[in-house]
Short mmCIF file of C-alpha atoms and ligand atoms in Angstrom, two decimals:
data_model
loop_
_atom_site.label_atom_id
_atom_site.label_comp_id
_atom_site.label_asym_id
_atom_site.label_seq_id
_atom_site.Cartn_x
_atom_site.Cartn_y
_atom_site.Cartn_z
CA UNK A 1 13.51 14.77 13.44
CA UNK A 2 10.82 17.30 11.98
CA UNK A 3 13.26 17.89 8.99
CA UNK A 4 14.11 14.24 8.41
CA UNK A 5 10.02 13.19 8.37
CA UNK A 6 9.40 16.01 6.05
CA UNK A 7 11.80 14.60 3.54
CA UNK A 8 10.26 11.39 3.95
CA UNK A 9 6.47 12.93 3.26
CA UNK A 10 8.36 14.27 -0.18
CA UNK A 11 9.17 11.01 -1.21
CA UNK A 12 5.97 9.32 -0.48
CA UNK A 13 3.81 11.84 -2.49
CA UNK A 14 6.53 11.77 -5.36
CA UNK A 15 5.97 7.72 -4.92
CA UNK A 16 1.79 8.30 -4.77
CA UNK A 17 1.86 10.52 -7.91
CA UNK A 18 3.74 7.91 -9.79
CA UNK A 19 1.11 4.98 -8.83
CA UNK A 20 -1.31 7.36 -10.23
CA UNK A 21 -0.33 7.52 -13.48
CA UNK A 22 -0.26 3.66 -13.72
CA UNK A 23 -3.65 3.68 -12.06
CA UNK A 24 -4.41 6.85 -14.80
CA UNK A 25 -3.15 4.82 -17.79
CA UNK A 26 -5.38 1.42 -16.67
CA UNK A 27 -8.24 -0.13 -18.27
CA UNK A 28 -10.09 -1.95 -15.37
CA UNK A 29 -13.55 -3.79 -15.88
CA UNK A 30 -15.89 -5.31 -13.47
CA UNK A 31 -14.52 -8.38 -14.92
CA UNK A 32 -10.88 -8.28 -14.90
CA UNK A 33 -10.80 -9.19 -10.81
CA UNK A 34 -9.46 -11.66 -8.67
CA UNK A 35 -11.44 -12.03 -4.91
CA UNK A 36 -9.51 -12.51 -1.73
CA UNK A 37 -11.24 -12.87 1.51
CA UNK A 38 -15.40 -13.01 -0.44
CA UNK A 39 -16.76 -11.66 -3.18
CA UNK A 40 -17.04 -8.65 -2.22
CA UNK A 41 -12.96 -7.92 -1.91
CA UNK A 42 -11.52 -7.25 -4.58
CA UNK A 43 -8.29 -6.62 -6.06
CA UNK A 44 -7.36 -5.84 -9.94
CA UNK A 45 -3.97 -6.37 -11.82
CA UNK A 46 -3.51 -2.40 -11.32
CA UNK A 47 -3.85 -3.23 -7.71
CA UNK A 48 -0.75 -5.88 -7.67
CA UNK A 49 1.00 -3.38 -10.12
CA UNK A 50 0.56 -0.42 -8.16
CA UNK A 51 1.59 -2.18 -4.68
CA UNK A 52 4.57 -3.69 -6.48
CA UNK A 53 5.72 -0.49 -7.28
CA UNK A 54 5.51 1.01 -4.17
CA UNK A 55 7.20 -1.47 -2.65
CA UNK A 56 10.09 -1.52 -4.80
CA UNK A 57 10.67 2.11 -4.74
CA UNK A 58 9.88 1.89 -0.72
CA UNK A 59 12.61 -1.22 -0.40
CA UNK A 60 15.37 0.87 -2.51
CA UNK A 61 15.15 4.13 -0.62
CA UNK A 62 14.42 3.03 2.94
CA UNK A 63 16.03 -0.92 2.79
CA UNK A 64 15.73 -1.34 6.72
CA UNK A 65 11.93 -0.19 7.15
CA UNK A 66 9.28 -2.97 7.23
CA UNK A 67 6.31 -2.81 4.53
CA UNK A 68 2.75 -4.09 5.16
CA UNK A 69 0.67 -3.73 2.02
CA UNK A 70 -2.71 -4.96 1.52
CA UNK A 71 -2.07 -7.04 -1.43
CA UNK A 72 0.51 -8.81 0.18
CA UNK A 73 0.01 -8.82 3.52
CA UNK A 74 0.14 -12.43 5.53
CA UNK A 75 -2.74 -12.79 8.02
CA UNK A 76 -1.00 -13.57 11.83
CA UNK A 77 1.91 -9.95 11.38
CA UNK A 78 1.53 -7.66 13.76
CA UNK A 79 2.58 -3.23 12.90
CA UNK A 80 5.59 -3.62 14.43
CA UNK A 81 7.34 -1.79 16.35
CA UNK A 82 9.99 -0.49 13.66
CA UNK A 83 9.14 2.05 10.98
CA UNK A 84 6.67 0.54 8.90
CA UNK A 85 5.44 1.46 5.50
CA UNK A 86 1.38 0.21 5.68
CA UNK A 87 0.19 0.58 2.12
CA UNK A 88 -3.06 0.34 0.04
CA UNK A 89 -2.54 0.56 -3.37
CA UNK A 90 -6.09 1.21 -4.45
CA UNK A 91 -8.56 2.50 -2.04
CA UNK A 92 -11.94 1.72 -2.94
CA UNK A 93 -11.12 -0.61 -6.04
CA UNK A 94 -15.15 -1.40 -6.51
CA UNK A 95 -14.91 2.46 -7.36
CA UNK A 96 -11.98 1.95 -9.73
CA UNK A 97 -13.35 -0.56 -11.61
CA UNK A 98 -16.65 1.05 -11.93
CA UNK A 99 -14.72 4.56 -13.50
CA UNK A 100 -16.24 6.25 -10.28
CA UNK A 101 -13.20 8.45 -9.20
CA UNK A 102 -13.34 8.16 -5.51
CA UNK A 103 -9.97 6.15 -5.60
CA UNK A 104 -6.91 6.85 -3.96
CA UNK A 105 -3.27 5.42 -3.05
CA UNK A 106 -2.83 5.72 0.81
CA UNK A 107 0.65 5.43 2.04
CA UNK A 108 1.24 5.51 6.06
CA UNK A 109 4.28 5.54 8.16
CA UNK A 110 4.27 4.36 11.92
CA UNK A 111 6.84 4.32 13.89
CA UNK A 112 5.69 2.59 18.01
CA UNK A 113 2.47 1.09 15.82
CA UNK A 114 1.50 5.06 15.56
CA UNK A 115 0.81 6.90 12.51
CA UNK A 116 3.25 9.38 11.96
CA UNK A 117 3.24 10.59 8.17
CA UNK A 118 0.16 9.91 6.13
CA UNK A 119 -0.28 10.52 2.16
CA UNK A 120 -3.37 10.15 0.15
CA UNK A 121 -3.37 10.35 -3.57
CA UNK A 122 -6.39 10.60 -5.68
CA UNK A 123 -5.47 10.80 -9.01
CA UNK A 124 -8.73 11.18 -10.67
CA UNK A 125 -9.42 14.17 -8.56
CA UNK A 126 -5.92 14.99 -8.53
CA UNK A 127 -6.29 16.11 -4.31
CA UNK A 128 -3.27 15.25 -2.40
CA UNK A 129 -3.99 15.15 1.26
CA UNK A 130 -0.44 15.07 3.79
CA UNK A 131 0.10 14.92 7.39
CA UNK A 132 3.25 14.78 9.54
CA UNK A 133 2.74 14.01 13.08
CA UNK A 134 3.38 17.42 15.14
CA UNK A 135 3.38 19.30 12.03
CA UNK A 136 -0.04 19.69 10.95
CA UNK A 137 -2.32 18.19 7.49
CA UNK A 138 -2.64 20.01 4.15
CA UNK A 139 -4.86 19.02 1.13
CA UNK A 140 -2.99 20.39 -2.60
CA UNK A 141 -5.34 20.33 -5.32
CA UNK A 142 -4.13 20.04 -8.82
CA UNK A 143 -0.87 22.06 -7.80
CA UNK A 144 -2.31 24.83 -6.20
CA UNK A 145 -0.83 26.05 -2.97
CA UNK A 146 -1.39 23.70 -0.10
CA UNK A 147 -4.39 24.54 2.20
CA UNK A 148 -3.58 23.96 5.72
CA UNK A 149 -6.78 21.10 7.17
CA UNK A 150 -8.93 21.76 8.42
CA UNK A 151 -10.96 23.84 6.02
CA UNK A 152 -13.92 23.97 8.33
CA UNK A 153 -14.43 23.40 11.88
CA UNK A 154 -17.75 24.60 13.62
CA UNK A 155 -19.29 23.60 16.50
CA UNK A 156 -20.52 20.11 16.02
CA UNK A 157 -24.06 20.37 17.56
CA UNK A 158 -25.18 16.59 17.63
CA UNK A 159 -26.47 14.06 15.40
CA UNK A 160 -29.88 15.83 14.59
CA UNK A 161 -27.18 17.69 12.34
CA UNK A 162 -24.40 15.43 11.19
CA UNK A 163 -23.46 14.39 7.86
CA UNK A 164 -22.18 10.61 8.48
CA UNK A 165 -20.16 8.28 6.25
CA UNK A 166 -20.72 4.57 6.25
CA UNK A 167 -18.82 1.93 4.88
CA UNK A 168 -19.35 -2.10 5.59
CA UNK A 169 -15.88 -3.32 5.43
CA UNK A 170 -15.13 -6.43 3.23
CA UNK A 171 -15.93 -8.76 5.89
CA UNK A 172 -20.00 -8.88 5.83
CA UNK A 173 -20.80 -11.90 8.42
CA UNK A 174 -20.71 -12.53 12.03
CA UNK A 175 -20.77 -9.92 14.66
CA UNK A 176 -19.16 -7.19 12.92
CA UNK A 177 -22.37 -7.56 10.06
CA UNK A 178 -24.90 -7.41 12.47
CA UNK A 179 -23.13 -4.61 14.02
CA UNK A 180 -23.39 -2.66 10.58
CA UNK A 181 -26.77 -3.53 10.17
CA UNK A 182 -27.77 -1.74 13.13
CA UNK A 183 -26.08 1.03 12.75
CA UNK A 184 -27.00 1.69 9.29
CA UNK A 185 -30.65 0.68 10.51
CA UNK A 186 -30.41 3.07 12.92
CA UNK A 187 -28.82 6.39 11.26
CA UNK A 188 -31.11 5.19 7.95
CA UNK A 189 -34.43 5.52 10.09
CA UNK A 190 -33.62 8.61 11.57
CA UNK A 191 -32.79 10.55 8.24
CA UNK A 192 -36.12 8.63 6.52
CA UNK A 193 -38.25 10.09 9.31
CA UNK A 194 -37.60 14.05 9.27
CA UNK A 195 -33.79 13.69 10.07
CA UNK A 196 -34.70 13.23 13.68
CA UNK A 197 -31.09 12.20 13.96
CA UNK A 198 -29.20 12.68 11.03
CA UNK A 199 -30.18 14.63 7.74
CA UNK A 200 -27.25 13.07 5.69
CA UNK A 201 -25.68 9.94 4.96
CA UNK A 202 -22.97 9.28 2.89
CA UNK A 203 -21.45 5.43 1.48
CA UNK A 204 -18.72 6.21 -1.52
CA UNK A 205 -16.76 3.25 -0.97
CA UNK A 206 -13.18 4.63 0.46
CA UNK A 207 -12.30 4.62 3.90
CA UNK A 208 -9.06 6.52 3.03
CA UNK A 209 -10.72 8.98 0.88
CA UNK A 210 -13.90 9.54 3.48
CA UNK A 211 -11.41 10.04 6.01
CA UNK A 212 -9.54 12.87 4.80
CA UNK A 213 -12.78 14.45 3.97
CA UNK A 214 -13.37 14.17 7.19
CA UNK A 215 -10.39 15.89 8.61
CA UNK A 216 -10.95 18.50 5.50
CA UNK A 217 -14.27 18.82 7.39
CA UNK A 218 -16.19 18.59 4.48
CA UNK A 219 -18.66 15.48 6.53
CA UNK A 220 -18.31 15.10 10.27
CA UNK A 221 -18.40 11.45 11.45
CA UNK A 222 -17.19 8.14 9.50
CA UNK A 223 -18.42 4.75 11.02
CA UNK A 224 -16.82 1.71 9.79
CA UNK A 225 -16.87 -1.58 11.03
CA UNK A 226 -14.22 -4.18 9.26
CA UNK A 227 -11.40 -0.89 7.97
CA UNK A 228 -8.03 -2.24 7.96
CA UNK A 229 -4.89 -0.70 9.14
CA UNK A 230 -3.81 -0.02 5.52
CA UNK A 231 -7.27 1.17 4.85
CA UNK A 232 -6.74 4.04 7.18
CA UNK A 233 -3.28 4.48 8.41
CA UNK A 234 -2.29 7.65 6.76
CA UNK A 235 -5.74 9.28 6.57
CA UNK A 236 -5.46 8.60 10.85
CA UNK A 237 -2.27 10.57 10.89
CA UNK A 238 -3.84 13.44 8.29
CA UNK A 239 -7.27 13.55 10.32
CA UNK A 240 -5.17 13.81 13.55
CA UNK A 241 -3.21 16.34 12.61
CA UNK A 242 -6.26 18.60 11.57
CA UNK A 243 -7.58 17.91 14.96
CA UNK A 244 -10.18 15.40 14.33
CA UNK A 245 -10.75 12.15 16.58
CA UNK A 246 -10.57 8.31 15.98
CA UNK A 247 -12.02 6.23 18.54
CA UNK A 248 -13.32 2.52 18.33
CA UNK A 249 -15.93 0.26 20.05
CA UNK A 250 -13.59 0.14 22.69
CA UNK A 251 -12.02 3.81 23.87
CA UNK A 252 -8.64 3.53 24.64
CA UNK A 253 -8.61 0.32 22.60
CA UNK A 254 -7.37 1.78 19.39
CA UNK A 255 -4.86 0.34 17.48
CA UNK A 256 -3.80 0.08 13.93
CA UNK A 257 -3.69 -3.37 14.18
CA UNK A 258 -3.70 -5.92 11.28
CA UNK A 259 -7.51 -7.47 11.48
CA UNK A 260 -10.70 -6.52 11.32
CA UNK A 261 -11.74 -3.01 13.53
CA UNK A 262 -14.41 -0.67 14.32
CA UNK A 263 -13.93 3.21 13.68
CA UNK A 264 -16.00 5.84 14.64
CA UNK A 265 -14.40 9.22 12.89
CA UNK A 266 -15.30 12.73 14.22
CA UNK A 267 -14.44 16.00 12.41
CA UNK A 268 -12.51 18.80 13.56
CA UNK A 269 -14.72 21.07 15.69
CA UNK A 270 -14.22 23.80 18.31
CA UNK A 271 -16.56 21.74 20.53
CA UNK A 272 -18.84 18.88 20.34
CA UNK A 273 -16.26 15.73 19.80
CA UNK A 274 -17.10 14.17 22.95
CA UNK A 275 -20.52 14.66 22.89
CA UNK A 276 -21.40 13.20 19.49
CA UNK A 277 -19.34 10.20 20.20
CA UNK A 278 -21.55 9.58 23.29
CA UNK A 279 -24.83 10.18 21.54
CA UNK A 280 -23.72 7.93 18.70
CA UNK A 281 -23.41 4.95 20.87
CA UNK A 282 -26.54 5.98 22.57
CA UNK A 283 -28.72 6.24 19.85
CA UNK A 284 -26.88 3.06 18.21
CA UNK A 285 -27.20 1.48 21.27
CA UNK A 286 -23.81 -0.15 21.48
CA UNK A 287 -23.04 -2.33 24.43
CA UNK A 288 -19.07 -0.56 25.83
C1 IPD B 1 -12.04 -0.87 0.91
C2 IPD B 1 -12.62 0.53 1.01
C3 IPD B 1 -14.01 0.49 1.55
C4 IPD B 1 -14.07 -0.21 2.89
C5 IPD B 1 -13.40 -1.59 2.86
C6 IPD B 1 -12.03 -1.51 2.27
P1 IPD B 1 -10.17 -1.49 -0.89
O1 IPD B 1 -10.70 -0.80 0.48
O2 IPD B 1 -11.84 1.34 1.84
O3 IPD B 1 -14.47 1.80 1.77
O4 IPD B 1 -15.42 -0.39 3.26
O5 IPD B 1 -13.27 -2.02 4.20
O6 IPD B 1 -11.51 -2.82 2.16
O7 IPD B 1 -10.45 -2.95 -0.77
O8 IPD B 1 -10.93 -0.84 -1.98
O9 IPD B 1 -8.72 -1.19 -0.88
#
């Protein structure tokens, strides 16, 4: 019910507000990692700490929901089915370990595979972004009243004016690299050369965080080729709920499945979704 979700949003930002003290109170260096898939995937000791914690708290007040959480996950398990927990401790750990504060803990719940209540937790920034499916997205910034998302939401009037996001993913080979490439070739060319398609770009190194921006409508299009389904599903159901759109390589396709994906994230707008989507795969020339 609306009542029973609500309680569980409570508890998930009282749970993301704890993990950010003990990511507040850590010490990381560009040393202190361990790699997982290359060398560019990181994960800290604040990382396991953080996703231990969360899971403990998760398995004590909801025993009979499953938990996916990036640190660790088991390649081959599907989202399934059930109410699931899909956690990422740290969002953009490069960031954290650099002392570059776009960092966040992202905590999802789907229930059918479909993300139903999303936090995000930055608490460098200290911006807490919420969502509850059918009952809208707020951002609260260091305790002040909630502000219901979006906070903008013109017209979206093309690519020639569109501030995009990029992000590589942690997988940077095969198809999904030279699918990057292009697009980053692509959008990079255009700004260079009098913004004949886009005037801004913008790479900070959290999908999460990037996405609620997004549905905040503070930057109107993500693209992201290798996001993971803890990477981005609570900051799906926050976007959602401020009436922005995911969609993928493949429309209709989308699914916060466990592997590698492709996202293409448009802002709230009162018109114009459709449209850039279209001239994004135009002008990126992506084969659909
Ligand atoms: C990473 C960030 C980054 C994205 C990678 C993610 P992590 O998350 O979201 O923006 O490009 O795909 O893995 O590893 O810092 O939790």
């Amino acid at each position: 019910s609306a009542t029973a979700l609500q309680e569980i949003r409570d508890v998930l930002v009282t749970i993301a507000k704890e993990s950010g003290q003990i990511i507040l109170s850590a010490h990381p260096n560009t040393t202190d990692t361990t790699t997982k898939k290359n060398t560019t995937d990181i994960a800290t000791a604040t990382d396991l700490a953080v996703e231990t914690h969360i899971r403990g708290r998760l398995k004590t007040q909801y025993p009979h929901y499953a938990f996916i959480g990036e640190e660790s996950f088991t390649p081959g398990s599907p989202i399934p089915s059930t109410p699931t927990f899909i956690v990422d401790p740290i969002d953009g750990t490069t960031n954290f370990v650099l002392h570059f504060p776009d960092v966040c803990v992202s905590i999802g719940l789907t229930v059918d595979g479909t993300p139903t209540v999303g936090v995000v937790y930055n608490p460098f920034l200290d911006e807490l972004y919420t969502g509850i499916s059918g009952q809208g997205a707020h951002l609260t910034r260091a305790n002040r009243a909630p502000q219901k998302l979006p906070l903008h939401s013109g017209p979206l009037v093309g690519l020639r004016s569109a501030c995009v996001g990029l992000d590589w993913g942690s997988d940077r080979e095969g198809p999904n690299f030279l699918l990057n490439l292009r697009v980053f070739e692509t959008l990079a060319r255009s700004a260079a050369t009098g913004g004949k398609f886009v005037p801004a770009l913008r790479f900070t190194g959290s999908a999460a965080m990037t996405i609620c921006r997004i549905a905040a409508g503070q930057q109107d299009m993500f693209w992201e080729c290798g996001c993971y389904a803890w990477d981005v599903a609570a900051a799906w159901c926050i976007l959602s709920e401020a009436g922005g759109l995911v969609v993928d390589a493949h429309p209709g396709n989308w699914n916060p499945r466990v592997d590698n994906e492709r996202f293409l994230v448009v802002r709230p707008a009162v018109q114009g979704q459709r449209e850039i989507v279209e001239e994004f795969w135009g002008v990126v020339g992506e084969e659909r």
